[in-house]
Amino acid sequence: NNVVLEMTYSIWRQVQSKYKLNCIEKYSDDKIIVNIDIPRQEAIHLCLLYSPQIRLVSPKELTNQFIEYLESTISVYLRQIIK
């Protein structure tokens, strides 16, 4: 369940003790990109909970799945129709 997430340090401080860190892939003054061991559904939940201060980077299939979910959700509100 390796997932790569980009987030602000504020979010990282809140979640770092909950998940096993595999590696820090990159960091800057205001953001960090981490590879953590997290169930995929939890990763999606974190992205919804902490958006826009977090972003799912990989795995690609999970990122695509999340994008499809977001597009579907946006469609409901734009069209005002529940599927």
PDB file of C-alpha atoms in Angstrom:
ATOM      1  CA  ASN A   1       0.000   0.000   0.000  1.00  0.00           C
ATOM      2  CA  ASN A   2       2.716   2.477  -0.910  1.00  0.00           C
ATOM      3  CA  VAL A   3       1.164   5.827  -1.740  1.00  0.00           C
ATOM      4  CA  VAL A   4       2.943   9.064  -2.605  1.00  0.00           C
ATOM      5  CA  LEU A   5       1.357  12.250  -1.307  1.00  0.00           C
ATOM      6  CA  GLU A   6       2.360  15.889  -1.574  1.00  0.00           C
ATOM      7  CA  MET A   7       1.228  18.076   1.311  1.00  0.00           C
ATOM      8  CA  THR A   8       1.961  21.127   3.384  1.00  0.00           C
ATOM      9  CA  TYR A   9       4.076  20.692   6.500  1.00  0.00           C
ATOM     10  CA  SER A  10       1.050  21.572   8.594  1.00  0.00           C
ATOM     11  CA  ILE A  11      -0.809  18.520   7.270  1.00  0.00           C
ATOM     12  CA  TRP A  12       2.301  16.349   7.510  1.00  0.00           C
ATOM     13  CA  ARG A  13       2.641  17.160  11.216  1.00  0.00           C
ATOM     14  CA  GLN A  14      -0.959  16.033  11.731  1.00  0.00           C
ATOM     15  CA  VAL A  15      -0.684  12.692   9.927  1.00  0.00           C
ATOM     16  CA  GLN A  16       2.955  11.595  10.230  1.00  0.00           C
ATOM     17  CA  SER A  17       2.517   9.596  13.434  1.00  0.00           C
ATOM     18  CA  LYS A  18      -0.366   7.585  11.972  1.00  0.00           C
ATOM     19  CA  TYR A  19       1.432   6.008   9.019  1.00  0.00           C
ATOM     20  CA  LYS A  20       4.734   4.299   8.298  1.00  0.00           C
ATOM     21  CA  LEU A  21       7.030   6.550   6.313  1.00  0.00           C
ATOM     22  CA  ASN A  22       8.832   4.703   3.520  1.00  0.00           C
ATOM     23  CA  CYS A  23      10.786   7.740   2.354  1.00  0.00           C
ATOM     24  CA  ILE A  24      10.711  11.468   1.859  1.00  0.00           C
ATOM     25  CA  GLU A  25      10.871  11.905  -1.896  1.00  0.00           C
ATOM     26  CA  LYS A  26      11.214  15.663  -1.988  1.00  0.00           C
ATOM     27  CA  TYR A  27      10.719  18.713   0.173  1.00  0.00           C
ATOM     28  CA  SER A  28      10.779  22.480  -0.115  1.00  0.00           C
ATOM     29  CA  ASP A  29      10.156  25.398   2.218  1.00  0.00           C
ATOM     30  CA  ASP A  30       6.417  24.858   2.263  1.00  0.00           C
ATOM     31  CA  LYS A  31       5.687  21.325   0.962  1.00  0.00           C
ATOM     32  CA  ILE A  32       6.814  17.755   1.406  1.00  0.00           C
ATOM     33  CA  ILE A  33       6.349  14.723  -0.845  1.00  0.00           C
ATOM     34  CA  VAL A  34       6.287  11.462   1.075  1.00  0.00           C
ATOM     35  CA  ASN A  35       5.953   7.787   0.257  1.00  0.00           C
ATOM     36  CA  ILE A  36       3.922   6.220   3.057  1.00  0.00           C
ATOM     37  CA  ASP A  37       2.350   2.878   3.812  1.00  0.00           C
ATOM     38  CA  ILE A  38      -1.372   3.631   3.897  1.00  0.00           C
ATOM     39  CA  PRO A  39      -4.479   1.780   2.725  1.00  0.00           C
ATOM     40  CA  ARG A  40      -5.660   3.271  -0.552  1.00  0.00           C
ATOM     41  CA  GLN A  41      -9.097   4.233   0.759  1.00  0.00           C
ATOM     42  CA  GLU A  42      -7.488   6.086   3.662  1.00  0.00           C
ATOM     43  CA  ALA A  43      -5.263   7.976   1.232  1.00  0.00           C
ATOM     44  CA  ILE A  44      -8.343   9.099  -0.699  1.00  0.00           C
ATOM     45  CA  HIS A  45     -10.039  10.047   2.560  1.00  0.00           C
ATOM     46  CA  LEU A  46      -7.025  12.182   3.551  1.00  0.00           C
ATOM     47  CA  CYS A  47      -7.137  13.943   0.189  1.00  0.00           C
ATOM     48  CA  LEU A  48     -10.803  14.775   0.635  1.00  0.00           C
ATOM     49  CA  LEU A  49     -10.387  15.791   4.257  1.00  0.00           C
ATOM     50  CA  TYR A  50      -7.351  18.027   3.824  1.00  0.00           C
ATOM     51  CA  SER A  51      -7.888  19.398   0.328  1.00  0.00           C
ATOM     52  CA  PRO A  52      -6.488  21.708  -1.012  1.00  0.00           C
ATOM     53  CA  GLN A  53      -3.418  21.243   1.195  1.00  0.00           C
ATOM     54  CA  ILE A  54      -2.717  17.692   0.046  1.00  0.00           C
ATOM     55  CA  ARG A  55      -2.407  15.973  -3.320  1.00  0.00           C
ATOM     56  CA  LEU A  56      -2.282  12.336  -4.363  1.00  0.00           C
ATOM     57  CA  VAL A  57       0.762  11.767  -6.586  1.00  0.00           C
ATOM     58  CA  SER A  58       0.874   8.006  -7.117  1.00  0.00           C
ATOM     59  CA  PRO A  59       0.176   5.168  -7.785  1.00  0.00           C
ATOM     60  CA  LYS A  60      -1.218   6.304 -11.116  1.00  0.00           C
ATOM     61  CA  GLU A  61      -4.233   3.959 -11.072  1.00  0.00           C
ATOM     62  CA  LEU A  62      -5.311   5.310  -7.681  1.00  0.00           C
ATOM     63  CA  THR A  63      -4.814   8.886  -8.875  1.00  0.00           C
ATOM     64  CA  ASN A  64      -6.963   8.152 -11.935  1.00  0.00           C
ATOM     65  CA  GLN A  65      -9.633   6.517  -9.772  1.00  0.00           C
ATOM     66  CA  PHE A  66      -9.678   9.562  -7.493  1.00  0.00           C
ATOM     67  CA  ILE A  67      -9.923  11.964 -10.442  1.00  0.00           C
ATOM     68  CA  GLU A  68     -12.884   9.991 -11.839  1.00  0.00           C
ATOM     69  CA  TYR A  69     -14.570  10.168  -8.442  1.00  0.00           C
ATOM     70  CA  LEU A  70     -14.023  13.936  -8.275  1.00  0.00           C
ATOM     71  CA  GLU A  71     -15.348  14.435 -11.811  1.00  0.00           C
ATOM     72  CA  SER A  72     -18.441  12.403 -10.949  1.00  0.00           C
ATOM     73  CA  THR A  73     -19.013  14.433  -7.786  1.00  0.00           C
ATOM     74  CA  ILE A  74     -18.552  17.738  -9.598  1.00  0.00           C
ATOM     75  CA  SER A  75     -21.008  16.582 -12.256  1.00  0.00           C
ATOM     76  CA  VAL A  76     -23.692  15.987  -9.636  1.00  0.00           C
ATOM     77  CA  TYR A  77     -23.429  19.570  -8.433  1.00  0.00           C
ATOM     78  CA  LEU A  78     -23.060  21.190 -11.851  1.00  0.00           C
ATOM     79  CA  ARG A  79     -26.051  19.357 -13.299  1.00  0.00           C
ATOM     80  CA  GLN A  80     -27.981  19.191 -10.009  1.00  0.00           C
ATOM     81  CA  ILE A  81     -28.849  15.562 -10.791  1.00  0.00           C
ATOM     82  CA  ILE A  82     -28.087  12.523  -8.659  1.00  0.00           C
ATOM     83  CA  LYS A  83     -27.212   9.424 -10.644  1.00  0.00           C
TER      84      LYS A  83
END
